[in-house]
Short mmCIF file of C-alpha atoms in Angstrom, two decimals:
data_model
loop_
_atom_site.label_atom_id
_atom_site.label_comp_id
_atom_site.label_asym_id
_atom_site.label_seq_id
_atom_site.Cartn_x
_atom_site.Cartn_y
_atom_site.Cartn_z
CA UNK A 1 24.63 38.72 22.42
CA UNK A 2 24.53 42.17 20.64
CA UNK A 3 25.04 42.15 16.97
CA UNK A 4 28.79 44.10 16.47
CA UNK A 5 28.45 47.26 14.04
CA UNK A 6 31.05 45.29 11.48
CA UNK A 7 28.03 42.75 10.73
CA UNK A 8 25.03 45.44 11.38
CA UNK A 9 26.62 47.81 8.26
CA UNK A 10 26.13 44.79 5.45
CA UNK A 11 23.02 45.20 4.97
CA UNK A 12 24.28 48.64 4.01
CA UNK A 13 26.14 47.51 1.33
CA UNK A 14 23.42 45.35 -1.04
CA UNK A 15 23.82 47.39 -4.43
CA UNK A 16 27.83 46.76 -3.72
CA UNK A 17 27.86 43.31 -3.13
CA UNK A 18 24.91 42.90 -6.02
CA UNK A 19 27.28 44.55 -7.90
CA UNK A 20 30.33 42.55 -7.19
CA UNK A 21 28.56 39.81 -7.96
CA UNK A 22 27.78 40.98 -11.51
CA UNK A 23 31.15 40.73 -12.46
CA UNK A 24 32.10 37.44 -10.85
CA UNK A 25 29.22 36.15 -12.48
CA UNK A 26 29.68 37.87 -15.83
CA UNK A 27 33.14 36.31 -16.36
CA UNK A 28 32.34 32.67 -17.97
CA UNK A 29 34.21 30.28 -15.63
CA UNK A 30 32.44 26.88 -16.91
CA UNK A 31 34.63 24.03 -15.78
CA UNK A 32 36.43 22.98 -19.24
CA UNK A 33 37.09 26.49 -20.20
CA UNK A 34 40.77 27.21 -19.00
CA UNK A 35 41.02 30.29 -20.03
CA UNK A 36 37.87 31.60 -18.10
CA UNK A 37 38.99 29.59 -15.23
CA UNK A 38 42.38 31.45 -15.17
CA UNK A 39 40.91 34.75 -14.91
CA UNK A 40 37.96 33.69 -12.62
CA UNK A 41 41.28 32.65 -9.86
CA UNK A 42 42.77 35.69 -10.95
CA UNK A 43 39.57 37.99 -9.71
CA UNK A 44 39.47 35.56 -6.47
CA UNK A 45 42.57 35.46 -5.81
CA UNK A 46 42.55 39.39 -5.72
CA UNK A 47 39.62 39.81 -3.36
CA UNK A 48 40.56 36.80 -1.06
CA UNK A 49 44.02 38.47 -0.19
CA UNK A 50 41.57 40.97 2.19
CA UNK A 51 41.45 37.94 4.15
CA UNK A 52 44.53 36.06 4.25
CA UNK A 53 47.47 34.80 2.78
CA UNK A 54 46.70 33.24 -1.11
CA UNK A 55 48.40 30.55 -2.48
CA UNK A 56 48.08 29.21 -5.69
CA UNK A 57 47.49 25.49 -6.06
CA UNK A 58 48.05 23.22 -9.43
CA UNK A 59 46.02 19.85 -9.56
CA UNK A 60 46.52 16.67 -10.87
CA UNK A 61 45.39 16.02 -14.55
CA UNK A 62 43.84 19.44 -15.45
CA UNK A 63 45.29 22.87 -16.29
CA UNK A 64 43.06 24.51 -13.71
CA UNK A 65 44.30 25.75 -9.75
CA UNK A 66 42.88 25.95 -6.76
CA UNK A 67 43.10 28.46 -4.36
CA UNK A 68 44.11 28.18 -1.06
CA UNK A 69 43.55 31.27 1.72
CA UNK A 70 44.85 30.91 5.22
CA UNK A 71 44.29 33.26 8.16
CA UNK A 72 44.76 33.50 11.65
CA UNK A 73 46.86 29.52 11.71
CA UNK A 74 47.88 30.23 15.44
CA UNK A 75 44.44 31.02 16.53
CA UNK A 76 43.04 27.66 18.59
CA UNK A 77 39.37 26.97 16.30
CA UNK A 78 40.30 26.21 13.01
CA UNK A 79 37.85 25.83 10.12
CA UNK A 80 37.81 24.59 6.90
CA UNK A 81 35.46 27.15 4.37
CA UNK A 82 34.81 25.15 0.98
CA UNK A 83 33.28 26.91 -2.71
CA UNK A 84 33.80 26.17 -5.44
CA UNK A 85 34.49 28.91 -8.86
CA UNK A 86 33.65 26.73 -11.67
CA UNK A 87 30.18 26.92 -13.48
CA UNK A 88 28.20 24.56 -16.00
CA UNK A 89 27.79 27.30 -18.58
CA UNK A 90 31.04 26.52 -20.54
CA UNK A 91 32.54 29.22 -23.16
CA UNK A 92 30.18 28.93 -25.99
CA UNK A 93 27.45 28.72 -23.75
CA UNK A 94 24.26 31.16 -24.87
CA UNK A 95 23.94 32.22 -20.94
CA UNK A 96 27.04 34.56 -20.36
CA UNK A 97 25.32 37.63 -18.76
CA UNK A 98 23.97 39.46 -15.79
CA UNK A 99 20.49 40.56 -16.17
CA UNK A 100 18.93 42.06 -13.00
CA UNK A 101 15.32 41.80 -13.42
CA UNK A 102 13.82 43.91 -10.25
CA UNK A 103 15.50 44.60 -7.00
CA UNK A 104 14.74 41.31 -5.50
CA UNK A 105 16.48 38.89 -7.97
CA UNK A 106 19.63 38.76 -10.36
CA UNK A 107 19.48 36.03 -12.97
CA UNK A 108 23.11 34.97 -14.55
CA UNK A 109 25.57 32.23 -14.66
CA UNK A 110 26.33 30.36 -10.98
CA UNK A 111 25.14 33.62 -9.40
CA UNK A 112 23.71 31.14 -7.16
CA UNK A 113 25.63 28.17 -7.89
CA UNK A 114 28.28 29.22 -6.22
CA UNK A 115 29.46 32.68 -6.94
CA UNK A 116 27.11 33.86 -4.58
CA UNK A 117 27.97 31.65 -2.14
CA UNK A 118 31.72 32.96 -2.31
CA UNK A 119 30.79 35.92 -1.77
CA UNK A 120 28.27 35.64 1.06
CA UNK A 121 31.38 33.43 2.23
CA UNK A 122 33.83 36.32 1.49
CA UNK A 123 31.72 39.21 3.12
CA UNK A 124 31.30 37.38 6.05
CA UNK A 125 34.69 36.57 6.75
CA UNK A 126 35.58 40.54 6.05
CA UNK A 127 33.33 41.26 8.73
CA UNK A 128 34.03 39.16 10.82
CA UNK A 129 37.57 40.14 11.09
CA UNK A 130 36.47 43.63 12.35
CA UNK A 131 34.53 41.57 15.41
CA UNK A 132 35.76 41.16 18.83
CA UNK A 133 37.77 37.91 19.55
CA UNK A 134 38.32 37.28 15.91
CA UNK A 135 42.03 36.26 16.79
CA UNK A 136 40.32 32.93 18.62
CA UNK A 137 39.43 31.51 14.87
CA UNK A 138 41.53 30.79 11.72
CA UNK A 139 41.18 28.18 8.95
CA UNK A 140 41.75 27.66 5.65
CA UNK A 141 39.71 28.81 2.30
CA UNK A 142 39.63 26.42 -0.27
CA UNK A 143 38.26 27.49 -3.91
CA UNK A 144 38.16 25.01 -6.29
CA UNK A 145 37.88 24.81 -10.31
CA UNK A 146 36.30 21.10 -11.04
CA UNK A 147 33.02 20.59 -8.31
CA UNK A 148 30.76 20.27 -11.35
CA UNK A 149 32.54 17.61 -12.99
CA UNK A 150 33.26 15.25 -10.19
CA UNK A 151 36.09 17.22 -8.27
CA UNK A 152 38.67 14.69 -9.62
CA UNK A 153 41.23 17.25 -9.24
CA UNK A 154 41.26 18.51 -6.26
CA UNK A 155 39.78 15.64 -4.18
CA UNK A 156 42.96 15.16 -2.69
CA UNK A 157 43.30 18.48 -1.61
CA UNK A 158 40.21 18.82 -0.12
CA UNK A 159 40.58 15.28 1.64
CA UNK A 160 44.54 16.77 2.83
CA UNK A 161 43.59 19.82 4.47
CA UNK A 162 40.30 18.20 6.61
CA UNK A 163 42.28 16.59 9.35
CA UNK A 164 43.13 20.07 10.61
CA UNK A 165 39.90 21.76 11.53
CA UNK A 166 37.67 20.85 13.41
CA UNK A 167 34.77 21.24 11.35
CA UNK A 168 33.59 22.51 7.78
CA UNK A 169 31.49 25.47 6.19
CA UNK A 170 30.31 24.75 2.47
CA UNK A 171 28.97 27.83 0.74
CA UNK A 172 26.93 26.05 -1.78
CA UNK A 173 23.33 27.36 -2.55
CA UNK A 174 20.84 26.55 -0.16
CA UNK A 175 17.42 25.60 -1.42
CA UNK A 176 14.90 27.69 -3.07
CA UNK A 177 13.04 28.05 -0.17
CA UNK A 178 15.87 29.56 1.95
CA UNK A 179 16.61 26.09 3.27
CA UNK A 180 20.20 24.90 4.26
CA UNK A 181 20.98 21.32 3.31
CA UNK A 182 21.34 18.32 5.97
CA UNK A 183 22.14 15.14 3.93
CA UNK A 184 23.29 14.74 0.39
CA UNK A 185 23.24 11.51 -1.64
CA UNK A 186 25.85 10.03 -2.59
CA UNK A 187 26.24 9.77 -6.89
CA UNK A 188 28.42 7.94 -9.45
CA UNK A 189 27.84 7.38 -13.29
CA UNK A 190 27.88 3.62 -14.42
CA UNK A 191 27.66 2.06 -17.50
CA UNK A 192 25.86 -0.90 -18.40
CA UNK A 193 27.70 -2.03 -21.83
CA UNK A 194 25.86 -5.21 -23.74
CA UNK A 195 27.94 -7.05 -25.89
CA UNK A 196 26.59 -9.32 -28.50
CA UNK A 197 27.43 -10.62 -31.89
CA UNK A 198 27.59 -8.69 -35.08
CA UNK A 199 25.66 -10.42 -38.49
CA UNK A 200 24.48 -9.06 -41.54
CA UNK A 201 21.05 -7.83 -41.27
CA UNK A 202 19.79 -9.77 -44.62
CA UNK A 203 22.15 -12.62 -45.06
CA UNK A 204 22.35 -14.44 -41.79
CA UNK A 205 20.65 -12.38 -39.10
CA UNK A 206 19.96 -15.40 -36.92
CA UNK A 207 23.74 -15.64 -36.75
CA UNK A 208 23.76 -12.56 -35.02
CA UNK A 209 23.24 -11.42 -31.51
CA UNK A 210 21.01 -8.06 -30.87
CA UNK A 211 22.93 -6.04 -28.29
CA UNK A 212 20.67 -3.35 -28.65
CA UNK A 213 17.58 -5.28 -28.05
CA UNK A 214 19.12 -7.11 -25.03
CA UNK A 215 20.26 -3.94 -23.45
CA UNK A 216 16.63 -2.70 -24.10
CA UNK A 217 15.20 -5.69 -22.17
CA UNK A 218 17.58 -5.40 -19.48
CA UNK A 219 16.69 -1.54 -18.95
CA UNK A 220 13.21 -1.52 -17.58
CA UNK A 221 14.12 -4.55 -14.84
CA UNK A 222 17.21 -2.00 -13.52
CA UNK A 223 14.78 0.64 -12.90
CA UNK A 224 12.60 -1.05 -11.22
CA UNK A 225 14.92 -2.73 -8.81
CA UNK A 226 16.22 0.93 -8.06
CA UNK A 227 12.24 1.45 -7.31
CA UNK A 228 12.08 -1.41 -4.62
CA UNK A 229 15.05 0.05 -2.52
CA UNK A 230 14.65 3.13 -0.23
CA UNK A 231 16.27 6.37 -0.55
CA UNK A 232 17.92 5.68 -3.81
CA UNK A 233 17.36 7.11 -7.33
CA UNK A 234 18.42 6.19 -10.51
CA UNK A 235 18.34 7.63 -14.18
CA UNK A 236 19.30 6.00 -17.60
CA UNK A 237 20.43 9.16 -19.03
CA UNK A 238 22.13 8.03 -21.92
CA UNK A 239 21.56 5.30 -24.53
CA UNK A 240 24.21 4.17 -27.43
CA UNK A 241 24.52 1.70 -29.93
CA UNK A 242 24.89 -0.16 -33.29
CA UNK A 243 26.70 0.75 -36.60
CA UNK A 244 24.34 0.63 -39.36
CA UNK A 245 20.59 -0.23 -39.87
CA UNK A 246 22.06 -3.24 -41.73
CA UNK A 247 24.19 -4.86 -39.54
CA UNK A 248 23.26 -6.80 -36.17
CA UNK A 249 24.55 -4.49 -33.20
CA UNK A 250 27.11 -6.15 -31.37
CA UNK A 251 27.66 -3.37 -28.61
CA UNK A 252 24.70 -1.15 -26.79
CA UNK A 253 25.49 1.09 -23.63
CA UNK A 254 23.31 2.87 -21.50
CA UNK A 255 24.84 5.76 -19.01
CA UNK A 256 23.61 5.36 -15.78
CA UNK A 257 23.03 7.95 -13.25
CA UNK A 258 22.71 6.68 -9.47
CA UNK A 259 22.48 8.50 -6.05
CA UNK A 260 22.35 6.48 -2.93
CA UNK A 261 21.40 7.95 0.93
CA UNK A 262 23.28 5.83 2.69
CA UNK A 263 27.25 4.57 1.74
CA UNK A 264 26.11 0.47 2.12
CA UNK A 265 23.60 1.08 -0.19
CA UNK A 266 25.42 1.64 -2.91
CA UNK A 267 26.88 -2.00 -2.73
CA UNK A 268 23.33 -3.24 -2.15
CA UNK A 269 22.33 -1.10 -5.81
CA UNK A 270 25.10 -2.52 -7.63
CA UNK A 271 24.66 -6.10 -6.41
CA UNK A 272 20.68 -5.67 -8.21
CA UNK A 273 21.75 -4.43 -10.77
CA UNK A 274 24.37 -7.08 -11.42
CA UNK A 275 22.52 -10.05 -10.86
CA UNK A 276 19.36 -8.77 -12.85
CA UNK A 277 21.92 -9.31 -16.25
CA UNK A 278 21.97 -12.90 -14.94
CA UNK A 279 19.68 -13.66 -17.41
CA UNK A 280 20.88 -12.26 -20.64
CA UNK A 281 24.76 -13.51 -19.61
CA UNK A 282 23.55 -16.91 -19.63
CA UNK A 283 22.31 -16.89 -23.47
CA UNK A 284 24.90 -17.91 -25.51
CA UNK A 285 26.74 -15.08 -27.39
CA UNK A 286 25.65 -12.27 -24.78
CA UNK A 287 27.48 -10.75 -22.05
CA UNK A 288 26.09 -7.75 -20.00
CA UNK A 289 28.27 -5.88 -17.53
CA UNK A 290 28.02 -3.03 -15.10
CA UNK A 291 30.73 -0.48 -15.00
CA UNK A 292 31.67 2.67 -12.75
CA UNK A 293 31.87 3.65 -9.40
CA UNK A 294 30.84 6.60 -7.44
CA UNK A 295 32.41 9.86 -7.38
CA UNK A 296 30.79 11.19 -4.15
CA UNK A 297 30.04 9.53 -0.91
CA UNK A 298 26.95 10.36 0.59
CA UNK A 299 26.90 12.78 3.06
CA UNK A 300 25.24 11.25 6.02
CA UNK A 301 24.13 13.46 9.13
CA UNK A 302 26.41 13.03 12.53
CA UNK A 303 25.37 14.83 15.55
CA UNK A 304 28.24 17.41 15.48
CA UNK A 305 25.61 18.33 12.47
CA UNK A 306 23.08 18.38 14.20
CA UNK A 307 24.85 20.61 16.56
CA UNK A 308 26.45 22.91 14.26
CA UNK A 309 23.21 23.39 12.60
CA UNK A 310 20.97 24.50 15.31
CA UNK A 311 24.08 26.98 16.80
CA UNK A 312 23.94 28.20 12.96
CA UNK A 313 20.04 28.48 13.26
CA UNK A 314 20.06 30.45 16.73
CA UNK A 315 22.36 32.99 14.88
CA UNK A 316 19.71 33.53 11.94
CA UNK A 317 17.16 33.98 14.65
CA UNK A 318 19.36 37.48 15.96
CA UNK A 319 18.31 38.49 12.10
CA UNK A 320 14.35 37.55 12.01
CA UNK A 321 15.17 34.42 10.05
CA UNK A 322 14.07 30.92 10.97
CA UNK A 323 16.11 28.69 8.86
CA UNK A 324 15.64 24.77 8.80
CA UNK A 325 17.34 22.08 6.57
CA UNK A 326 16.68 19.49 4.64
CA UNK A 327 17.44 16.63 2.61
CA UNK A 328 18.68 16.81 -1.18
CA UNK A 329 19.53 14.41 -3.93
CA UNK A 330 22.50 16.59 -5.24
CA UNK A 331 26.49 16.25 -4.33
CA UNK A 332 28.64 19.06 -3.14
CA UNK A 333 32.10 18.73 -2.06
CA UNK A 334 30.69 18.27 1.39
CA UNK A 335 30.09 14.68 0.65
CA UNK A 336 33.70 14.46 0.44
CA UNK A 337 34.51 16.25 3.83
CA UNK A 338 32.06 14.34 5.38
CA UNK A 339 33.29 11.14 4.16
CA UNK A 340 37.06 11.53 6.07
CA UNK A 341 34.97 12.07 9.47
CA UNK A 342 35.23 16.16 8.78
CA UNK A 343 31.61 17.57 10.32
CA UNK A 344 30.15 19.53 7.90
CA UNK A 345 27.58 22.16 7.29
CA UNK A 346 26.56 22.84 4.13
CA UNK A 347 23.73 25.15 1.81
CA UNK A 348 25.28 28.17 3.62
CA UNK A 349 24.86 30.37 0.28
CA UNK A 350 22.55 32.81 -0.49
CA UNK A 351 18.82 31.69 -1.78
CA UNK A 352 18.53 30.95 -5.64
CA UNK A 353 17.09 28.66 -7.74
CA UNK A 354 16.89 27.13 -10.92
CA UNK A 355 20.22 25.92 -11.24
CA UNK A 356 22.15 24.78 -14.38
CA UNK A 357 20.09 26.32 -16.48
CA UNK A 358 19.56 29.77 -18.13
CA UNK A 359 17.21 31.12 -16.15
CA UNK A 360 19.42 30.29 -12.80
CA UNK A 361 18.47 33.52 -9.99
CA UNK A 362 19.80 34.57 -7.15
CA UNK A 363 17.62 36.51 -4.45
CA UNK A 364 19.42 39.58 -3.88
CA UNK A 365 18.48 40.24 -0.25
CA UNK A 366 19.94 36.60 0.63
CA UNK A 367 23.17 38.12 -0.19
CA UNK A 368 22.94 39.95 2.68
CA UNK A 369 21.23 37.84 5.20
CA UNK A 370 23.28 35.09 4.94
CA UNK A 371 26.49 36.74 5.31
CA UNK A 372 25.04 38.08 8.48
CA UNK A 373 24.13 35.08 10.15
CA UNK A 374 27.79 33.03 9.01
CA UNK A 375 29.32 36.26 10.16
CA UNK A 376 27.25 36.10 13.57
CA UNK A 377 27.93 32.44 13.79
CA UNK A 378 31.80 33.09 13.84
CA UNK A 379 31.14 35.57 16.35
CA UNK A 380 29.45 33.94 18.77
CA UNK A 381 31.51 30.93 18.32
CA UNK A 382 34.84 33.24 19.36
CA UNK A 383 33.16 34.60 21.79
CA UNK A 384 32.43 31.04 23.29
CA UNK A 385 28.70 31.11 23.47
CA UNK A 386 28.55 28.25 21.04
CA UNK A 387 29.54 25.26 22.82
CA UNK A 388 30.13 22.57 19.91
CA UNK A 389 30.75 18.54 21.10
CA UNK A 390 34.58 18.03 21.32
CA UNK A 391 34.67 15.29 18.61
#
């Protein structure tokens, strides 16, 4: 099927888009700063109005919105596109700037992670509304202001609007080798909090009970057991305890970081971990408990995946590009679609790399590419060469 002239002319447009991402990217949206997250909508909200009708969205327990964008609702395909405008570079963060360091790449704050992705999504949805049969797709745009911290706040919404599309198009980054992403673990943050007895270091120490020491025994045995069971990771990321060098600790905690690749693992994990404290809770004057859940599902693959990945791959090939997938150990808010039965395709963003930190990139060309081949994608799918499975 011939490329239409609406897709053909982006990769006419590079320095514009570059540039558009520039300023995205140079306004500090990190996810507690309010202010920055205000204006970020603000810009978004602006530039999403090209595509459809914006609506404003508060959120439980946070001072942030969402943004909602609906176009064509009548038209009979509806999809669900998911990003995210938030950023882990908060307002006093050292990386706040742009720096474009040849014509390849563009280092700044979530020019990858996932400003660029919004606007890959953004151009390609332009385009693609200046295609032939466009009126046969609609959906819904959903921006949201929390993904790095958990997406407490708009969850819900996300978890609302899947029931009416038939599938969904996440614009995170994909991989640093220009791969999209097939599975994601699933992740939650646990604490395991050792409680002992408190004594005075020189006095009566053997009155006392070492929560610190107890929590440091109990430690190495949790990561193994994470060791012995496939396809799951785990990270003691955090350690806390005591008072004062004189006193006998009567509280430790350790922060706990695990990702699972299947959702019955994560039961299985937890279970371990549990019973391996069986034998500090049975000395007298301990107790050693494991607390937390997890925030993100895994996103398991389905074959409506499987299908929506290789139509997505036969549109790359119309631009020289022979995309594959792969599986990751990061969540996106894909885990969540998946999770209510939504299919889901996700790592649809441009190439970058280095991510949450200050050297995070973006490669410039990717900008372009990718909002060709999603552009394609919607094409082809209108113009019903993409057969997809009904359910």
């Amino acid at each position: 099927m011939p490329v239409p002239a609406s897709i053909q002319e982006i990769s006419q447009r590079a320095e514009a888009l570059r540039d558009h991402l520039i300023h995205w990217a140079n306004q500090n949206s990190g996810s507690n700063n309010f202010a920055g997250l205000a204006k970020m909508h603000d810009l978004l909200a602006t530039d999403f109005a090209a595509v459809g009708e914006v609506t404003s969205i508060a959120l439980p327990d946070t001072r942030a919105r969402a943004l909602r964008i609906r176009f064509s609702p009548e038209a009979p395909r509806q999809i669900l596109f998911s990003g995210h405008y938030d950023t882990v570079y908060g307002g006093d963060h050292p990386f706040q700037r742009c720096q474009v360091l040849d014509n390849k790449l563009l280092r700044g704050p979530g020019v990858a992670d996932m400003k660029g992705g919004l606007l890959v999504m953004l151009t390609a949805l332009q385009s693609f509304a200046r295609t032939p049969h466009a009126e046969r797709i609609g959906g819904e745009i959903i921006l949201t202001p929390d993904e790095e911290i958990g997406s407490v706040g708009s969850r819900a919404l996300l978890e609302e609007a899947a029931p009416r599309h038939a599938f969904a198009l996440v614009f995170e980054p994909a991989r640093e080798n220009g791969n999209l992403v097939r599975a994601r673990m699933g992740t939650g943050i646990f604490t395991a909090r050792c409680r002992g007895r408190s004594a005075h270091a020189g006095r009566a120490p053997e009155t006392g009970r070492n929560a610190i020491l107890a929590l440091a025994e109990y430690l190495p045995r949790a990561d193994a057991l994470a060791k012995n069971i496939p396809d799951i990771l785990l990270n003691v990321g955090l350690i806390s305890g005591g008072a004062a060098p004189n006193i006998v600790p009567d509280l430790a905690e350790a922060q706990i970081n695990i990702r699972v690749a299947r959702a019955n693992d994560g039961e299985t994990v937890l279970q371990q971990l549990r019973e391996a404290a069986a034998p500090i809770n049975a000395r007298e004057g301990f107790s050693l408990e494991i607390i937390g859940q997890f925030n993100r599902p895994p996103k398991e693959i389905t074959a409506f995946d499987e299908s929506l990945f290789g139509a997505w791959q036969q549109s790359a090939g119309a631009f020289g590009e022979k995309l594959c997938w792969q599986d990751v150990g990061g969540g996106s808010d894909g885990n969540l679609l998946a999770a209510v039965g939504l299919p889901t395709l996700d790592g649809l963003g441009p190439v970058g790399g280095e991510l949450h930190s200050p050297n995070e990139y973006v490669r410039l060309t990717s900008l372009v590419s990718r909002a060709q081949v999603a552009a394609y994608f919607l094409h082809r799918l209108a113009a019903g060469e993409i057969q997809l499975p009904t359910s």
